[in-house]
């Protein structure tokens, strides 16, 4: 929610707004990025001054809305729109942990989305400590763990490499090393598929081997980040409709048409359905009439339900060979890609995250009393599982994000991960709904677009 305009806070430099969520707009509505950039650019060119009035007089320089976040006990999700002082509030929470709660820096983890963000957060925590507790500045920010999720996983895995049974030197390879291995694994898969499987996949995706290999790679990477084991994929058996079931639906439609009390739209729609059914085809059931005489409604509902069921079962039956072929291709690809990486002595970031997830099963796993997750709307299920496991018993988990700013779905970020936390009964909630960055006219324009 964009909220009301407020004086600018905390940030060292002004950043252009990405977008904000207006009142009454659902979490899952996401503005188109180019539109937001265009509005931000107009705002930038206008050169309108931003108010620099001092924030409320409190130790951390927080507005009343932001200060409420400091009062939240236990785990809580902080929803913060663009320009709402998210980083300002996040660094205040960390500083409060160090100063008032006397939490050791080693017991605090702050995960950010980029390395630049990690450096910015660390610098701003240091600024707060230098002002509020000079005796704690310097060493504290060096000892707390602040970085991207990938870098945090890498550091934690390296600490327990021997216990995990992996080489101490194992680190994520760069794309120049990994891309050839992916191509090689895909080529091995295509060589091992049966002619029938190969034909099904080429029909479903692409007749070109290179493109087909890329599709298999993309399916595999997404499956792992969504915590789907390629070796545990199950394709349920299909149950295509029998002729008797089709005849039953035909009889129901004939009864509706014979009744003569359905409106013209109903008659036209079901006449078309009947013709397709008798021709051996099953169609979509959208567009059925909603206004009919009350005593005819049960028949209509039966007919619509029957058509929908027949359609889905036909689709399931026709797609099952493709689903089976995809499942087999993913299993083969996972096997070959892991073997090739092991042979080369390198890993990718998904491997490191999976290893980090195993840390909790080791004796004396490292955990943190505070785990802050910035840009939580751009995490994957695998990453969030790792972070949840890193919270010490009695510790706090504080995801910070805004569902409207989730733009990394193409990298397998899943906004539902954050939304599930926000809506969890076990998680408290706090919201920053004031904007300290943009002029009211810009906020009004963005809010209108979001609606």
CSV table of C-alpha atoms in Angstrom, one decimal:
chain,number,residue,atom,x,y,z
A,1,UNK,CA,0.0,0.0,0.0
A,2,UNK,CA,1.5,3.4,-1.0
A,3,UNK,CA,-0.2,5.1,1.9
A,4,UNK,CA,0.3,8.8,2.8
A,5,UNK,CA,3.2,10.9,1.8
A,6,UNK,CA,5.7,11.4,4.6
A,7,UNK,CA,9.1,13.1,4.9
A,8,UNK,CA,12.0,11.2,3.5
A,9,UNK,CA,14.1,9.1,6.0
A,10,UNK,CA,17.3,7.2,6.5
A,11,UNK,CA,18.5,6.3,3.0
A,12,UNK,CA,21.9,7.7,2.1
A,13,UNK,CA,20.8,8.3,-1.5
A,14,UNK,CA,17.4,8.7,-3.1
A,15,UNK,CA,16.3,5.6,-5.1
A,16,UNK,CA,13.6,5.8,-7.6
A,17,UNK,CA,10.4,4.0,-6.6
A,18,UNK,CA,9.7,0.6,-8.0
A,19,UNK,CA,6.1,0.5,-7.1
A,20,UNK,CA,3.7,0.6,-4.1
A,21,UNK,CA,0.6,-1.2,-3.2
A,22,UNK,CA,-2.6,0.9,-3.0
A,23,UNK,CA,-5.4,0.3,-0.5
A,24,UNK,CA,-7.8,-2.4,-1.6
A,25,UNK,CA,-5.5,-4.0,-4.1
A,26,UNK,CA,-4.7,-7.7,-3.5
A,27,UNK,CA,-1.2,-9.0,-2.7
A,28,UNK,CA,-1.1,-10.9,-6.0
A,29,UNK,CA,-1.5,-7.9,-8.3
A,30,UNK,CA,1.9,-7.0,-9.6
A,31,UNK,CA,2.5,-3.9,-11.7
A,32,UNK,CA,4.3,-4.2,-15.0
A,33,UNK,CA,7.9,-3.2,-14.5
A,34,UNK,CA,8.3,-0.9,-17.6
A,35,UNK,CA,5.2,1.1,-16.6
A,36,UNK,CA,6.7,1.7,-13.1
A,37,UNK,CA,10.0,2.6,-14.5
A,38,UNK,CA,8.4,5.2,-16.8
A,39,UNK,CA,6.5,6.8,-14.0
A,40,UNK,CA,9.7,6.8,-11.9
A,41,UNK,CA,11.6,8.5,-14.7
A,42,UNK,CA,9.0,11.2,-15.1
A,43,UNK,CA,9.2,11.8,-11.3
A,44,UNK,CA,13.0,12.0,-11.6
A,45,UNK,CA,13.0,14.5,-14.5
A,46,UNK,CA,10.4,16.7,-12.8
A,47,UNK,CA,13.0,17.5,-10.2
A,48,UNK,CA,10.5,18.1,-7.5
A,49,UNK,CA,12.0,18.6,-4.0
A,50,UNK,CA,11.5,15.9,-1.4
A,51,UNK,CA,10.8,17.0,2.1
A,52,UNK,CA,13.7,16.6,4.5
A,53,UNK,CA,11.9,17.2,7.8
A,54,UNK,CA,13.4,15.5,10.8
A,55,UNK,CA,11.9,12.1,11.8
A,56,UNK,CA,10.1,11.7,15.1
A,57,UNK,CA,12.3,12.2,18.1
A,58,UNK,CA,13.2,8.6,19.2
A,59,UNK,CA,16.5,6.8,19.4
A,60,UNK,CA,16.2,5.0,16.1
A,61,UNK,CA,14.6,7.8,14.1
A,62,UNK,CA,11.4,5.8,13.3
A,63,UNK,CA,8.0,7.0,12.5
A,64,UNK,CA,5.1,5.8,14.7
A,65,UNK,CA,4.2,3.2,12.1
A,66,UNK,CA,7.8,1.9,11.8
A,67,UNK,CA,8.2,1.9,15.6
A,68,UNK,CA,5.3,-0.6,15.9
A,69,UNK,CA,7.6,-3.2,14.2
A,70,UNK,CA,10.0,-2.9,17.1
A,71,UNK,CA,7.2,-3.8,19.5
A,72,UNK,CA,6.4,-7.1,17.7
A,73,UNK,CA,7.2,-10.1,19.9
A,74,UNK,CA,8.3,-13.4,18.4
A,75,UNK,CA,8.3,-14.2,14.7
A,76,UNK,CA,6.6,-11.6,12.5
A,77,UNK,CA,6.4,-10.8,8.8
A,78,UNK,CA,7.0,-7.2,7.9
A,79,UNK,CA,5.2,-6.0,4.7
A,80,UNK,CA,6.9,-2.9,3.4
A,81,UNK,CA,6.1,-1.1,0.1
A,82,UNK,CA,8.6,0.8,-1.9
A,83,UNK,CA,9.7,4.0,-0.2
A,84,UNK,CA,8.2,3.0,3.2
A,85,UNK,CA,11.5,3.0,5.0
A,86,UNK,CA,12.0,-0.7,4.9
A,87,UNK,CA,15.8,-0.7,5.2
A,88,UNK,CA,15.7,2.1,7.7
A,89,UNK,CA,13.4,-0.1,9.9
A,90,UNK,CA,15.4,-3.3,9.3
A,91,UNK,CA,18.6,-1.7,10.4
A,92,UNK,CA,16.9,-0.3,13.5
A,93,UNK,CA,15.7,-3.8,14.4
A,94,UNK,CA,19.2,-5.2,14.1
A,95,UNK,CA,20.7,-2.3,16.1
A,96,UNK,CA,18.1,-2.7,18.8
A,97,UNK,CA,19.1,-6.4,19.0
A,98,UNK,CA,22.7,-5.5,19.5
A,99,UNK,CA,22.2,-2.6,21.9
A,100,UNK,CA,19.1,-3.3,23.9
A,101,UNK,CA,18.8,-7.1,23.8
A,102,UNK,CA,22.5,-7.6,24.0
A,103,UNK,CA,22.4,-10.3,21.3
A,104,UNK,CA,25.9,-11.3,20.1
A,105,UNK,CA,26.6,-10.3,16.5
A,106,UNK,CA,27.4,-14.0,15.7
A,107,UNK,CA,23.8,-14.8,16.6
A,108,UNK,CA,22.3,-12.5,14.0
A,109,UNK,CA,21.8,-13.3,10.3
A,110,UNK,CA,20.6,-10.8,7.7
A,111,UNK,CA,19.9,-12.1,4.2
A,112,UNK,CA,19.6,-9.7,1.3
A,113,UNK,CA,18.9,-10.2,-2.4
A,114,UNK,CA,22.1,-8.7,-3.8
A,115,UNK,CA,25.6,-8.1,-2.6
A,116,UNK,CA,25.2,-4.3,-3.0
A,117,UNK,CA,22.2,-4.5,-0.6
A,118,UNK,CA,24.2,-6.5,1.9
A,119,UNK,CA,26.9,-3.8,1.8
A,120,UNK,CA,24.4,-1.1,2.2
A,121,UNK,CA,22.6,-2.8,5.2
A,122,UNK,CA,25.9,-3.4,6.9
A,123,UNK,CA,27.0,0.2,6.5
A,124,UNK,CA,23.8,1.5,7.8
A,125,UNK,CA,23.9,-0.8,10.9
A,126,UNK,CA,27.4,0.5,11.5
A,127,UNK,CA,26.2,4.1,11.2
A,128,UNK,CA,23.5,3.4,13.8
A,129,UNK,CA,26.0,1.8,16.2
A,130,UNK,CA,28.5,4.6,15.8
A,131,UNK,CA,25.8,7.1,16.8
A,132,UNK,CA,23.9,5.1,19.5
A,133,UNK,CA,26.6,2.8,20.9
A,134,UNK,CA,30.1,3.8,19.8
A,135,UNK,CA,31.7,1.1,22.0
A,136,UNK,CA,29.9,-1.6,19.9
A,137,UNK,CA,30.7,-0.2,16.4
A,138,UNK,CA,33.5,-1.6,14.2
A,139,UNK,CA,33.7,-5.2,15.4
A,140,UNK,CA,30.0,-5.9,15.7
A,141,UNK,CA,29.2,-5.5,12.0
A,142,UNK,CA,32.3,-7.6,11.1
A,143,UNK,CA,31.0,-10.4,13.3
A,144,UNK,CA,27.3,-10.5,12.3
A,145,UNK,CA,26.5,-12.5,9.1
A,146,UNK,CA,25.0,-10.4,6.4
A,147,UNK,CA,24.9,-11.4,2.7
A,148,UNK,CA,22.9,-12.9,-0.1
A,149,UNK,CA,21.2,-16.2,0.6
A,150,UNK,CA,23.6,-17.9,-1.8
A,151,UNK,CA,26.7,-16.5,-0.1
A,152,UNK,CA,25.3,-17.4,3.4
A,153,UNK,CA,24.6,-21.0,2.3
A,154,UNK,CA,28.2,-21.2,0.9
A,155,UNK,CA,29.8,-19.9,4.1
A,156,UNK,CA,27.7,-22.2,6.3
A,157,UNK,CA,28.4,-25.3,4.1
A,158,UNK,CA,32.1,-24.5,4.0
A,159,UNK,CA,32.2,-24.4,7.9
A,160,UNK,CA,30.9,-28.0,8.0
A,161,UNK,CA,32.3,-29.4,4.8
A,162,UNK,CA,34.1,-32.3,6.5
A,163,UNK,CA,30.9,-33.3,8.4
A,164,UNK,CA,28.9,-33.1,5.2
A,165,UNK,CA,31.5,-35.4,3.5
A,166,UNK,CA,32.3,-32.9,0.7
A,167,UNK,CA,35.6,-31.3,-0.3
A,168,UNK,CA,36.5,-28.1,1.7
A,169,UNK,CA,37.2,-26.4,-1.7
A,170,UNK,CA,33.8,-27.1,-3.1
A,171,UNK,CA,32.3,-23.9,-4.3
A,172,UNK,CA,29.7,-22.9,-6.9
A,173,UNK,CA,31.1,-23.0,-10.4
A,174,UNK,CA,30.5,-20.0,-12.7
A,175,UNK,CA,28.3,-20.2,-15.8
A,176,UNK,CA,31.3,-20.8,-18.1
A,177,UNK,CA,31.9,-24.0,-16.2
A,178,UNK,CA,28.3,-25.1,-15.7
A,179,UNK,CA,26.8,-24.4,-19.1
A,180,UNK,CA,28.9,-27.0,-20.9
A,181,UNK,CA,28.0,-29.6,-18.3
A,182,UNK,CA,24.3,-28.9,-18.7
A,183,UNK,CA,24.5,-29.2,-22.5
A,184,UNK,CA,26.4,-32.5,-22.1
A,185,UNK,CA,23.8,-33.9,-19.6
A,186,UNK,CA,21.0,-32.9,-21.9
A,187,UNK,CA,22.7,-34.6,-24.9
A,188,UNK,CA,23.1,-37.8,-22.9
A,189,UNK,CA,19.3,-37.7,-22.0
A,190,UNK,CA,18.3,-37.3,-25.6
A,191,UNK,CA,20.5,-40.2,-26.6
A,192,UNK,CA,18.9,-42.5,-24.0
A,193,UNK,CA,15.2,-41.8,-24.6
A,194,UNK,CA,13.2,-44.4,-26.4
A,195,UNK,CA,12.0,-43.4,-29.9
A,196,UNK,CA,8.4,-43.1,-28.5
A,197,UNK,CA,9.5,-40.8,-25.6
A,198,UNK,CA,11.7,-38.8,-28.0
A,199,UNK,CA,8.7,-38.3,-30.4
A,200,UNK,CA,6.4,-37.2,-27.6
A,201,UNK,CA,8.8,-34.6,-26.3
A,202,UNK,CA,9.6,-33.2,-29.7
A,203,UNK,CA,5.9,-32.9,-30.3
A,204,UNK,CA,5.3,-31.2,-27.0
A,205,UNK,CA,8.2,-28.8,-27.0
A,206,UNK,CA,10.5,-28.6,-30.0
A,207,UNK,CA,11.7,-30.8,-32.8
A,208,UNK,CA,15.1,-29.2,-32.5
A,209,UNK,CA,17.4,-31.2,-30.2
A,210,UNK,CA,19.1,-28.0,-28.8
A,211,UNK,CA,15.8,-26.4,-27.8
A,212,UNK,CA,14.5,-29.6,-26.4
A,213,UNK,CA,17.6,-30.0,-24.3
A,214,UNK,CA,17.1,-26.4,-23.0
A,215,UNK,CA,13.5,-27.2,-22.0
A,216,UNK,CA,14.6,-30.3,-20.0
A,217,UNK,CA,17.3,-28.2,-18.2
A,218,UNK,CA,14.7,-25.5,-17.3
A,219,UNK,CA,12.2,-28.1,-16.0
A,220,UNK,CA,14.9,-29.7,-13.9
A,221,UNK,CA,16.2,-26.4,-12.4
A,222,UNK,CA,12.7,-25.3,-11.5
A,223,UNK,CA,11.8,-28.6,-10.0
A,224,UNK,CA,14.8,-28.5,-7.6
A,225,UNK,CA,14.1,-25.0,-6.5
A,226,UNK,CA,10.5,-25.9,-5.8
A,227,UNK,CA,11.7,-28.9,-3.7
A,228,UNK,CA,10.5,-31.4,-6.2
A,229,UNK,CA,12.7,-34.5,-6.4
A,230,UNK,CA,13.0,-35.6,-10.0
A,231,UNK,CA,13.4,-39.2,-8.9
A,232,UNK,CA,10.2,-39.1,-6.9
A,233,UNK,CA,7.9,-37.8,-9.7
A,234,UNK,CA,4.7,-39.7,-10.0
A,235,UNK,CA,2.3,-39.6,-12.9
A,236,UNK,CA,-1.1,-40.9,-11.9
A,237,UNK,CA,-2.8,-43.3,-14.2
A,238,UNK,CA,-5.3,-41.9,-16.6
A,239,UNK,CA,-9.0,-42.8,-16.6
A,240,UNK,CA,-10.4,-41.9,-20.0
A,241,UNK,CA,-14.2,-41.7,-20.2
A,242,UNK,CA,-16.1,-44.9,-21.3
A,243,UNK,CA,-18.7,-44.8,-24.0
A,244,UNK,CA,-21.4,-45.5,-21.3
A,245,UNK,CA,-20.3,-42.3,-19.4
A,246,UNK,CA,-20.4,-40.3,-22.6
A,247,UNK,CA,-23.9,-41.7,-23.4
A,248,UNK,CA,-25.1,-40.7,-20.0
A,249,UNK,CA,-24.1,-37.0,-20.5
A,250,UNK,CA,-25.7,-37.1,-23.9
A,251,UNK,CA,-28.9,-38.3,-22.4
A,252,UNK,CA,-28.9,-35.5,-19.9
A,253,UNK,CA,-28.4,-32.9,-22.6
A,254,UNK,CA,-31.2,-34.4,-24.7
A,255,UNK,CA,-33.5,-34.2,-21.7
A,256,UNK,CA,-32.7,-30.5,-21.3
A,257,UNK,CA,-33.3,-29.7,-24.9
A,258,UNK,CA,-36.6,-31.7,-24.9
A,259,UNK,CA,-37.9,-29.8,-21.9
A,260,UNK,CA,-38.2,-26.7,-24.0
A,261,UNK,CA,-38.0,-24.3,-21.0
A,262,UNK,CA,-34.3,-23.4,-21.2
A,263,UNK,CA,-33.6,-20.0,-22.7
A,264,UNK,CA,-32.3,-19.6,-26.3
A,265,UNK,CA,-28.7,-19.4,-25.1
A,266,UNK,CA,-29.0,-22.7,-23.2
A,267,UNK,CA,-30.6,-24.4,-26.3
A,268,UNK,CA,-27.8,-23.2,-28.6
A,269,UNK,CA,-25.1,-24.1,-26.2
A,270,UNK,CA,-26.3,-27.6,-25.4
A,271,UNK,CA,-27.2,-28.3,-29.0
A,272,UNK,CA,-23.6,-27.6,-29.9
A,273,UNK,CA,-22.3,-29.8,-27.0
A,274,UNK,CA,-24.6,-32.6,-28.1
A,275,UNK,CA,-23.3,-32.5,-31.7
A,276,UNK,CA,-19.7,-32.6,-30.5
A,277,UNK,CA,-20.3,-35.4,-28.0
A,278,UNK,CA,-22.0,-37.5,-30.6
A,279,UNK,CA,-19.1,-36.8,-33.0
A,280,UNK,CA,-16.8,-38.2,-30.3
A,281,UNK,CA,-15.4,-34.9,-29.2
A,282,UNK,CA,-15.3,-33.3,-25.8
A,283,UNK,CA,-15.2,-29.5,-25.4
A,284,UNK,CA,-14.8,-26.7,-23.0
A,285,UNK,CA,-17.9,-26.0,-20.9
A,286,UNK,CA,-17.5,-22.3,-20.5
A,287,UNK,CA,-20.4,-20.1,-21.6
A,288,UNK,CA,-23.3,-22.2,-20.2
A,289,UNK,CA,-26.4,-20.2,-19.2
A,290,UNK,CA,-26.8,-19.0,-15.7
A,291,UNK,CA,-30.5,-18.0,-15.8
A,292,UNK,CA,-32.9,-20.9,-16.3
A,293,UNK,CA,-36.1,-22.0,-14.6
A,294,UNK,CA,-35.3,-23.2,-11.1
A,295,UNK,CA,-36.4,-26.8,-11.5
A,296,UNK,CA,-34.2,-27.1,-14.6
A,297,UNK,CA,-31.1,-26.1,-12.7
A,298,UNK,CA,-30.2,-29.5,-11.3
A,299,UNK,CA,-30.1,-31.0,-14.8
A,300,UNK,CA,-28.0,-28.1,-16.1
A,301,UNK,CA,-25.6,-28.6,-13.3
A,302,UNK,CA,-25.4,-32.3,-13.9
A,303,UNK,CA,-24.7,-31.7,-17.6
A,304,UNK,CA,-22.0,-29.0,-16.9
A,305,UNK,CA,-20.3,-31.2,-14.3
A,306,UNK,CA,-20.4,-34.2,-16.6
A,307,UNK,CA,-18.9,-32.2,-19.5
A,308,UNK,CA,-16.2,-30.8,-17.3
A,309,UNK,CA,-15.3,-34.2,-16.0
A,310,UNK,CA,-15.2,-35.8,-19.4
A,311,UNK,CA,-13.0,-33.0,-20.8
A,312,UNK,CA,-10.5,-33.2,-17.9
A,313,UNK,CA,-10.2,-37.0,-18.2
A,314,UNK,CA,-9.7,-36.8,-22.0
A,315,UNK,CA,-7.0,-34.2,-21.5
A,316,UNK,CA,-5.3,-36.3,-18.7
A,317,UNK,CA,-5.4,-39.3,-21.0
A,318,UNK,CA,-3.9,-37.5,-23.9
A,319,UNK,CA,-1.2,-35.8,-21.9
A,320,UNK,CA,-0.1,-38.8,-19.9
A,321,UNK,CA,2.5,-40.0,-22.4
A,322,UNK,CA,4.1,-36.6,-22.4
A,323,UNK,CA,4.1,-36.4,-18.6
A,324,UNK,CA,5.7,-39.8,-18.4
A,325,UNK,CA,8.3,-38.8,-20.9
A,326,UNK,CA,9.1,-35.6,-19.1
A,327,UNK,CA,9.4,-37.4,-15.8
A,328,UNK,CA,11.9,-39.9,-17.3
A,329,UNK,CA,13.8,-37.1,-19.0
A,330,UNK,CA,14.1,-35.2,-15.7
A,331,UNK,CA,15.3,-38.3,-13.8
A,332,UNK,CA,18.0,-39.0,-16.5
A,333,UNK,CA,19.1,-35.4,-16.6
A,334,UNK,CA,19.4,-35.1,-12.8
A,335,UNK,CA,21.5,-38.3,-12.8
A,336,UNK,CA,23.9,-37.2,-15.5
A,337,UNK,CA,24.2,-33.6,-14.4
A,338,UNK,CA,25.1,-34.5,-10.9
A,339,UNK,CA,27.6,-37.1,-12.1
A,340,UNK,CA,29.3,-34.6,-14.4
A,341,UNK,CA,29.5,-31.9,-11.7
A,342,UNK,CA,31.0,-34.4,-9.3
A,343,UNK,CA,33.5,-35.5,-11.9
A,344,UNK,CA,34.5,-31.8,-12.5
A,345,UNK,CA,34.6,-31.1,-8.7
A,346,UNK,CA,32.1,-28.2,-8.9
A,347,UNK,CA,28.6,-27.4,-7.7
A,348,UNK,CA,25.8,-24.9,-8.5
A,349,UNK,CA,23.9,-22.7,-6.1
A,350,UNK,CA,21.1,-25.2,-5.8
A,351,UNK,CA,23.6,-27.9,-4.7
A,352,UNK,CA,24.9,-25.6,-2.1
A,353,UNK,CA,21.4,-24.8,-0.8
A,354,UNK,CA,20.6,-28.5,-0.6
A,355,UNK,CA,23.7,-29.1,1.4
A,356,UNK,CA,22.8,-26.2,3.7
A,357,UNK,CA,19.5,-27.9,4.3
A,358,UNK,CA,21.4,-30.9,5.5
A,359,UNK,CA,23.2,-28.9,8.2
A,360,UNK,CA,20.3,-29.1,10.6
A,361,UNK,CA,20.7,-32.9,10.8
A,362,UNK,CA,24.4,-32.6,11.9
A,363,UNK,CA,25.4,-32.6,15.6
A,364,UNK,CA,25.5,-29.0,17.0
A,365,UNK,CA,24.2,-27.2,13.9
A,366,UNK,CA,24.8,-23.5,13.8
A,367,UNK,CA,21.7,-21.5,14.3
A,368,UNK,CA,20.8,-17.8,14.9
A,369,UNK,CA,18.7,-16.0,17.5
A,370,UNK,CA,17.6,-13.5,14.8
A,371,UNK,CA,17.1,-14.3,11.1
A,372,UNK,CA,16.1,-11.3,8.9
A,373,UNK,CA,15.2,-12.0,5.3
A,374,UNK,CA,15.1,-8.9,3.1
A,375,UNK,CA,13.2,-9.0,-0.2
A,376,UNK,CA,11.5,-12.2,1.1
A,377,UNK,CA,9.0,-12.1,-1.8
A,378,UNK,CA,11.8,-13.1,-4.1
A,379,UNK,CA,12.9,-16.3,-2.3
A,380,UNK,CA,12.3,-19.8,-3.5
A,381,UNK,CA,10.8,-22.6,-1.4
A,382,UNK,CA,14.2,-24.3,-1.1
A,383,UNK,CA,15.8,-21.1,0.1
A,384,UNK,CA,13.1,-20.3,2.7
A,385,UNK,CA,13.3,-23.9,4.0
A,386,UNK,CA,17.1,-23.3,4.6
A,387,UNK,CA,16.5,-20.0,6.4
A,388,UNK,CA,13.7,-21.4,8.6
A,389,UNK,CA,16.1,-24.2,9.7
A,390,UNK,CA,18.7,-21.7,10.7
A,391,UNK,CA,16.4,-20.1,13.4
A,392,UNK,CA,17.5,-21.2,16.9
A,393,UNK,CA,14.9,-22.5,19.4
A,394,UNK,CA,13.3,-19.4,20.9
A,395,UNK,CA,14.8,-17.2,18.2
A,396,UNK,CA,13.0,-14.9,15.8
A,397,UNK,CA,12.3,-15.1,12.1
A,398,UNK,CA,11.6,-11.8,10.4
A,399,UNK,CA,10.9,-11.9,6.7
A,400,UNK,CA,10.6,-8.4,5.1
A,401,UNK,CA,9.0,-7.9,1.7
A,402,UNK,CA,6.2,-6.7,-0.5
A,403,UNK,CA,4.3,-9.2,-2.7
A,404,UNK,CA,3.7,-6.4,-5.2
A,405,UNK,CA,7.5,-6.2,-5.8
A,406,UNK,CA,8.0,-9.8,-6.7
A,407,UNK,CA,9.5,-9.7,-10.2
A,408,UNK,CA,11.9,-12.6,-10.2
A,409,UNK,CA,9.6,-15.5,-11.0
A,410,UNK,CA,11.8,-16.3,-14.0
A,411,UNK,CA,14.5,-17.1,-11.5
A,412,UNK,CA,12.1,-19.4,-9.6
A,413,UNK,CA,11.3,-16.9,-6.9
A,414,UNK,CA,7.8,-17.8,-5.6
A,415,UNK,CA,5.8,-14.9,-4.0
A,416,UNK,CA,3.5,-17.5,-2.3
A,417,UNK,CA,6.5,-18.3,0.0
A,418,UNK,CA,6.2,-14.9,1.5
A,419,UNK,CA,2.5,-14.8,1.4
A,420,UNK,CA,2.2,-18.1,3.3
A,421,UNK,CA,4.4,-16.6,6.0
A,422,UNK,CA,2.3,-13.4,6.2
A,423,UNK,CA,-0.9,-15.4,6.5
A,424,UNK,CA,0.5,-18.0,8.9
A,425,UNK,CA,-1.3,-18.2,12.3
A,426,UNK,CA,2.1,-18.6,13.9
A,427,UNK,CA,3.5,-15.4,12.4
A,428,UNK,CA,2.8,-11.9,13.7
A,429,UNK,CA,2.3,-9.1,11.1
A,430,UNK,CA,3.5,-5.6,10.8
A,431,UNK,CA,3.0,-3.2,7.9
A,432,UNK,CA,4.8,-0.1,6.7
A,433,UNK,CA,2.2,1.8,4.7
A,434,UNK,CA,3.7,5.3,4.5
A,435,UNK,CA,5.8,6.5,1.6
A,436,UNK,CA,8.8,8.7,2.3
A,437,UNK,CA,10.3,8.8,-1.1
A,438,UNK,CA,7.8,9.8,-3.8
A,439,UNK,CA,5.6,12.8,-4.4
A,440,UNK,CA,1.8,12.3,-3.9
A,441,UNK,CA,1.1,12.7,-7.6
A,442,UNK,CA,3.4,9.9,-8.4
A,443,UNK,CA,1.8,7.7,-5.8
A,444,UNK,CA,-1.6,8.5,-7.1
A,445,UNK,CA,-0.6,7.5,-10.6
A,446,UNK,CA,0.9,4.2,-9.5
A,447,UNK,CA,-2.1,3.4,-7.3
A,448,UNK,CA,-4.5,4.1,-10.2
A,449,UNK,CA,-2.5,1.7,-12.5
A,450,UNK,CA,-2.5,-1.0,-9.8
A,451,UNK,CA,-6.3,-0.9,-9.6
